[in-house]
PDB file of C-alpha atoms in Angstrom:
ATOM      1  CA  UNK Y   1     -20.033  13.738  14.041  1.00  0.00           C
ATOM      2  CA  UNK Y   2     -23.041  13.979  11.612  1.00  0.00           C
ATOM      3  CA  UNK Y   3     -20.852  16.327   9.355  1.00  0.00           C
ATOM      4  CA  UNK Y   4     -18.961  13.446   8.187  1.00  0.00           C
ATOM      5  CA  UNK Y   5     -22.127  12.289   6.205  1.00  0.00           C
ATOM      6  CA  UNK Y   6     -21.932  15.123   4.041  1.00  0.00           C
ATOM      7  CA  UNK Y   7     -18.755  13.291   2.371  1.00  0.00           C
ATOM      8  CA  UNK Y   8     -20.277   9.618   2.235  1.00  0.00           C
ATOM      9  CA  UNK Y   9     -23.820   8.967   0.809  1.00  0.00           C
ATOM     10  CA  UNK Y  10     -24.322   6.443   3.904  1.00  0.00           C
ATOM     11  CA  UNK Y  11     -23.227   4.607   6.744  1.00  0.00           C
ATOM     12  CA  UNK Y  12     -21.960   1.666   4.477  1.00  0.00           C
ATOM     13  CA  UNK Y  13     -19.993   4.202   2.191  1.00  0.00           C
ATOM     14  CA  UNK Y  14     -18.344   5.335   5.269  1.00  0.00           C
ATOM     15  CA  UNK Y  15     -17.320   2.006   6.294  1.00  0.00           C
ATOM     16  CA  UNK Y  16     -15.953   1.090   3.134  1.00  0.00           C
ATOM     17  CA  UNK Y  17     -13.713   4.133   3.330  1.00  0.00           C
ATOM     18  CA  UNK Y  18     -12.612   3.186   6.926  1.00  0.00           C
ATOM     19  CA  UNK Y  19     -11.688  -0.200   5.532  1.00  0.00           C
ATOM     20  CA  UNK Y  20     -10.093   0.833   2.490  1.00  0.00           C
ATOM     21  CA  UNK Y  21      -7.609   2.771   4.426  1.00  0.00           C
ATOM     22  CA  UNK Y  22      -7.061   0.245   6.913  1.00  0.00           C
ATOM     23  CA  UNK Y  23      -6.290  -2.191   4.399  1.00  0.00           C
ATOM     24  CA  UNK Y  24      -3.681   0.068   2.715  1.00  0.00           C
ATOM     25  CA  UNK Y  25      -1.858   0.497   6.184  1.00  0.00           C
ATOM     26  CA  UNK Y  26      -1.922  -3.438   6.393  1.00  0.00           C
ATOM     27  CA  UNK Y  27      -0.793  -4.026   3.052  1.00  0.00           C
ATOM     28  CA  UNK Y  28       2.031  -1.271   3.432  1.00  0.00           C
ATOM     29  CA  UNK Y  29       3.176  -3.472   6.740  1.00  0.00           C
ATOM     30  CA  UNK Y  30       3.152  -6.816   5.211  1.00  0.00           C
ATOM     31  CA  UNK Y  31       5.138  -5.220   2.022  1.00  0.00           C
ATOM     32  CA  UNK Y  32       7.736  -3.814   4.593  1.00  0.00           C
ATOM     33  CA  UNK Y  33       7.948  -7.018   6.222  1.00  0.00           C
ATOM     34  CA  UNK Y  34       8.604  -8.704   2.942  1.00  0.00           C
ATOM     35  CA  UNK Y  35      10.998  -6.606   1.636  1.00  0.00           C
ATOM     36  CA  UNK Y  36      12.921  -6.232   4.986  1.00  0.00           C
ATOM     37  CA  UNK Y  37      13.369 -10.343   4.973  1.00  0.00           C
ATOM     38  CA  UNK Y  38      16.543 -12.006   3.783  1.00  0.00           C
ATOM     39  CA  UNK Y  39      14.980 -14.881   2.079  1.00  0.00           C
ATOM     40  CA  UNK Y  40      11.340 -16.139   0.956  1.00  0.00           C
ATOM     41  CA  UNK Y  41      10.668 -18.071   3.988  1.00  0.00           C
ATOM     42  CA  UNK Y  42      11.704 -15.578   6.301  1.00  0.00           C
ATOM     43  CA  UNK Y  43       9.678 -13.184   4.229  1.00  0.00           C
ATOM     44  CA  UNK Y  44       6.566 -15.468   5.070  1.00  0.00           C
ATOM     45  CA  UNK Y  45       7.672 -15.504   8.981  1.00  0.00           C
ATOM     46  CA  UNK Y  46       7.790 -11.767   8.751  1.00  0.00           C
ATOM     47  CA  UNK Y  47       4.543 -11.409   7.081  1.00  0.00           C
ATOM     48  CA  UNK Y  48       2.836 -13.516   9.941  1.00  0.00           C
ATOM     49  CA  UNK Y  49       4.371 -11.116  12.741  1.00  0.00           C
ATOM     50  CA  UNK Y  50       3.444  -8.337  10.719  1.00  0.00           C
ATOM     51  CA  UNK Y  51      -0.112  -9.264  10.540  1.00  0.00           C
ATOM     52  CA  UNK Y  52      -0.441 -10.224  14.209  1.00  0.00           C
ATOM     53  CA  UNK Y  53       1.309  -6.572  15.121  1.00  0.00           C
ATOM     54  CA  UNK Y  54      -1.255  -4.952  12.843  1.00  0.00           C
ATOM     55  CA  UNK Y  55      -3.998  -6.494  14.665  1.00  0.00           C
ATOM     56  CA  UNK Y  56      -2.878  -6.175  18.159  1.00  0.00           C
ATOM     57  CA  UNK Y  57      -1.871  -2.541  17.453  1.00  0.00           C
ATOM     58  CA  UNK Y  58      -5.075  -1.576  15.922  1.00  0.00           C
ATOM     59  CA  UNK Y  59      -7.762  -3.733  17.498  1.00  0.00           C
ATOM     60  CA  UNK Y  60     -10.794  -1.562  16.388  1.00  0.00           C
ATOM     61  CA  UNK Y  61      -9.853  -1.234  12.833  1.00  0.00           C
ATOM     62  CA  UNK Y  62      -8.974  -5.187  12.827  1.00  0.00           C
ATOM     63  CA  UNK Y  63     -12.424  -6.001  14.301  1.00  0.00           C
ATOM     64  CA  UNK Y  64     -14.014  -3.694  11.526  1.00  0.00           C
ATOM     65  CA  UNK Y  65     -11.940  -5.526   8.882  1.00  0.00           C
ATOM     66  CA  UNK Y  66     -12.271  -8.999   9.976  1.00  0.00           C
ATOM     67  CA  UNK Y  67     -14.501  -9.379  12.996  1.00  0.00           C
ATOM     68  CA  UNK Y  68     -17.889  -7.910  11.984  1.00  0.00           C
ATOM     69  CA  UNK Y  69     -20.508  -8.533   9.721  1.00  0.00           C
ATOM     70  CA  UNK Y  70     -21.735  -6.153   7.271  1.00  0.00           C
ATOM     71  CA  UNK Y  71     -19.414  -7.317   4.403  1.00  0.00           C
ATOM     72  CA  UNK Y  72     -21.993  -9.353   2.725  1.00  0.00           C
ATOM     73  CA  UNK Y  73     -22.365  -7.003  -0.240  1.00  0.00           C
ATOM     74  CA  UNK Y  74     -18.567  -7.333  -0.886  1.00  0.00           C
ATOM     75  CA  UNK Y  75     -18.138 -10.998  -0.641  1.00  0.00           C
ATOM     76  CA  UNK Y  76     -17.893 -13.256  -3.843  1.00  0.00           C
ATOM     77  CA  UNK Y  77     -21.023 -14.715  -5.121  1.00  0.00           C
ATOM     78  CA  UNK Y  78     -21.054 -18.479  -5.746  1.00  0.00           C
ATOM     79  CA  UNK Y  79     -21.602 -17.568  -9.320  1.00  0.00           C
ATOM     80  CA  UNK Y  80     -18.530 -15.499  -9.764  1.00  0.00           C
ATOM     81  CA  UNK Y  81     -15.458 -17.524  -9.277  1.00  0.00           C
ATOM     82  CA  UNK Y  82     -13.348 -14.435  -9.860  1.00  0.00           C
ATOM     83  CA  UNK Y  83     -15.261 -12.099  -7.529  1.00  0.00           C
ATOM     84  CA  UNK Y  84     -12.752 -12.768  -4.606  1.00  0.00           C
ATOM     85  CA  UNK Y  85     -10.127 -10.362  -6.617  1.00  0.00           C
ATOM     86  CA  UNK Y  86     -12.405  -7.607  -5.955  1.00  0.00           C
ATOM     87  CA  UNK Y  87     -12.983  -8.221  -2.459  1.00  0.00           C
ATOM     88  CA  UNK Y  88     -11.505  -5.386  -0.028  1.00  0.00           C
ATOM     89  CA  UNK Y  89      -7.959  -6.213   1.156  1.00  0.00           C
ATOM     90  CA  UNK Y  90      -7.271  -8.584  -1.613  1.00  0.00           C
ATOM     91  CA  UNK Y  91      -3.974  -6.587  -2.482  1.00  0.00           C
ATOM     92  CA  UNK Y  92      -2.546  -7.733   1.050  1.00  0.00           C
ATOM     93  CA  UNK Y  93      -3.729 -11.117   0.316  1.00  0.00           C
ATOM     94  CA  UNK Y  94      -2.381 -11.579  -3.247  1.00  0.00           C
ATOM     95  CA  UNK Y  95       0.922 -10.351  -1.663  1.00  0.00           C
ATOM     96  CA  UNK Y  96       0.890 -13.136   0.660  1.00  0.00           C
ATOM     97  CA  UNK Y  97       0.305 -15.614  -2.159  1.00  0.00           C
ATOM     98  CA  UNK Y  98       3.234 -14.033  -4.109  1.00  0.00           C
ATOM     99  CA  UNK Y  99       5.495 -14.629  -1.018  1.00  0.00           C
ATOM    100  CA  UNK Y 100       4.574 -18.348  -0.983  1.00  0.00           C
ATOM    101  CA  UNK Y 101       4.929 -18.547  -4.643  1.00  0.00           C
ATOM    102  CA  UNK Y 102       8.554 -17.138  -4.270  1.00  0.00           C
ATOM    103  CA  UNK Y 103       9.428 -19.500  -1.715  1.00  0.00           C
ATOM    104  CA  UNK Y 104       8.204 -22.425  -3.975  1.00  0.00           C
ATOM    105  CA  UNK Y 105      10.119 -21.105  -6.822  1.00  0.00           C
ATOM    106  CA  UNK Y 106      13.096 -20.666  -4.603  1.00  0.00           C
ATOM    107  CA  UNK Y 107      12.922 -24.337  -3.605  1.00  0.00           C
ATOM    108  CA  UNK Y 108      12.674 -23.645  -0.300  1.00  0.00           C
ATOM    109  CA  UNK Y 109       8.908 -25.051   0.059  1.00  0.00           C
ATOM    110  CA  UNK Y 110       7.440 -28.207  -1.167  1.00  0.00           C
ATOM    111  CA  UNK Y 111       5.546 -27.353  -4.296  1.00  0.00           C
ATOM    112  CA  UNK Y 112       1.966 -26.850  -3.141  1.00  0.00           C
ATOM    113  CA  UNK Y 113      -1.059 -24.509  -4.299  1.00  0.00           C
ATOM    114  CA  UNK Y 114       0.278 -21.091  -2.946  1.00  0.00           C
ATOM    115  CA  UNK Y 115      -3.211 -19.774  -2.680  1.00  0.00           C
ATOM    116  CA  UNK Y 116      -3.924 -22.877  -0.221  1.00  0.00           C
ATOM    117  CA  UNK Y 117      -0.830 -22.142   1.727  1.00  0.00           C
ATOM    118  CA  UNK Y 118      -1.621 -18.385   1.786  1.00  0.00           C
ATOM    119  CA  UNK Y 119      -5.258 -19.138   3.046  1.00  0.00           C
ATOM    120  CA  UNK Y 120      -3.554 -21.770   5.649  1.00  0.00           C
ATOM    121  CA  UNK Y 121      -1.097 -19.121   6.939  1.00  0.00           C
ATOM    122  CA  UNK Y 122      -4.013 -16.439   6.927  1.00  0.00           C
ATOM    123  CA  UNK Y 123      -6.296 -18.512   9.148  1.00  0.00           C
ATOM    124  CA  UNK Y 124      -3.297 -19.162  11.671  1.00  0.00           C
ATOM    125  CA  UNK Y 125      -2.357 -15.679  12.365  1.00  0.00           C
ATOM    126  CA  UNK Y 126      -6.030 -14.477  12.160  1.00  0.00           C
ATOM    127  CA  UNK Y 127      -6.739 -16.924  14.860  1.00  0.00           C
ATOM    128  CA  UNK Y 128      -3.720 -15.439  16.866  1.00  0.00           C
ATOM    129  CA  UNK Y 129      -5.047 -12.001  16.311  1.00  0.00           C
ATOM    130  CA  UNK Y 130      -8.547 -12.300  16.906  1.00  0.00           C
ATOM    131  CA  UNK Y 131      -8.507 -14.437  19.745  1.00  0.00           C
ATOM    132  CA  UNK Y 132      -6.009 -12.300  21.727  1.00  0.00           C
ATOM    133  CA  UNK Y 133      -8.226  -9.286  20.907  1.00  0.00           C
ATOM    134  CA  UNK Y 134     -11.611 -10.820  21.828  1.00  0.00           C
ATOM    135  CA  UNK Y 135     -10.286 -12.917  24.666  1.00  0.00           C
ATOM    136  CA  UNK Y 136      -7.641 -10.647  26.266  1.00  0.00           C
ATOM    137  CA  UNK Y 137      -7.851 -12.239  29.846  1.00  0.00           C
ATOM    138  CA  UNK Y 138      -7.067 -15.513  28.583  1.00  0.00           C
ATOM    139  CA  UNK Y 139      -3.816 -16.921  29.798  1.00  0.00           C
ATOM    140  CA  UNK Y 140      -2.017 -16.803  26.505  1.00  0.00           C
ATOM    141  CA  UNK Y 141       1.488 -18.362  26.035  1.00  0.00           C
ATOM    142  CA  UNK Y 142       3.885 -15.611  25.285  1.00  0.00           C
ATOM    143  CA  UNK Y 143       3.302 -14.038  21.855  1.00  0.00           C
ATOM    144  CA  UNK Y 144       6.755 -14.834  20.354  1.00  0.00           C
ATOM    145  CA  UNK Y 145       6.080 -18.454  21.388  1.00  0.00           C
ATOM    146  CA  UNK Y 146       2.972 -18.615  19.232  1.00  0.00           C
ATOM    147  CA  UNK Y 147       4.662 -16.998  16.316  1.00  0.00           C
ATOM    148  CA  UNK Y 148       7.506 -19.431  16.395  1.00  0.00           C
ATOM    149  CA  UNK Y 149       4.994 -22.386  16.792  1.00  0.00           C
ATOM    150  CA  UNK Y 150       2.952 -21.093  14.037  1.00  0.00           C
ATOM    151  CA  UNK Y 151       6.271 -20.665  11.690  1.00  0.00           C
ATOM    152  CA  UNK Y 152       7.236 -24.264  12.773  1.00  0.00           C
ATOM    153  CA  UNK Y 153       4.126 -25.772  11.995  1.00  0.00           C
ATOM    154  CA  UNK Y 154       2.991 -24.140   8.576  1.00  0.00           C
ATOM    155  CA  UNK Y 155       6.287 -23.004   7.231  1.00  0.00           C
ATOM    156  CA  UNK Y 156       8.794 -25.738   8.367  1.00  0.00           C
ATOM    157  CA  UNK Y 157       6.068 -28.402   7.737  1.00  0.00           C
ATOM    158  CA  UNK Y 158       6.398 -27.400   4.099  1.00  0.00           C
ATOM    159  CA  UNK Y 159      10.125 -26.834   3.702  1.00  0.00           C
ATOM    160  CA  UNK Y 160      12.177 -28.893   1.670  1.00  0.00           C
ATOM    161  CA  UNK Y 161      14.141 -30.936   3.708  1.00  0.00           C
TER     162      UNK Y 161
END
């Protein structure tokens, strides 16, 4: 409705407000998943599941957040290495990096760059979520099987033996 534009300068500002609100919901889901887990490795697995659940339960919001163009103005420039900290949704990502660090600190995962591990886990869950949203008619294996396999490959692959 045109009346909504009285509250925002333009469509871009409206979209940023929508994204900010959706990222708050995603962040809350990830925090709840981490806090409910009995240990740091389980927290990572629960975060992965919560992320996928958020995406599949909110496909429209997820598309806006992660599957659409239009965020170019918010992407970090190559001349500012710390600009990624200001990108929308970075609270959720920082929480994932912290969860990886906690698992490393607890000596449950091999020492690794927590940001690299978080990016790897994120790309895995994003792949599952975005492909299931964009290709719903594909003959997907059961979601629980995908979750377990992702955890086995990424998390268990880094586990201290």
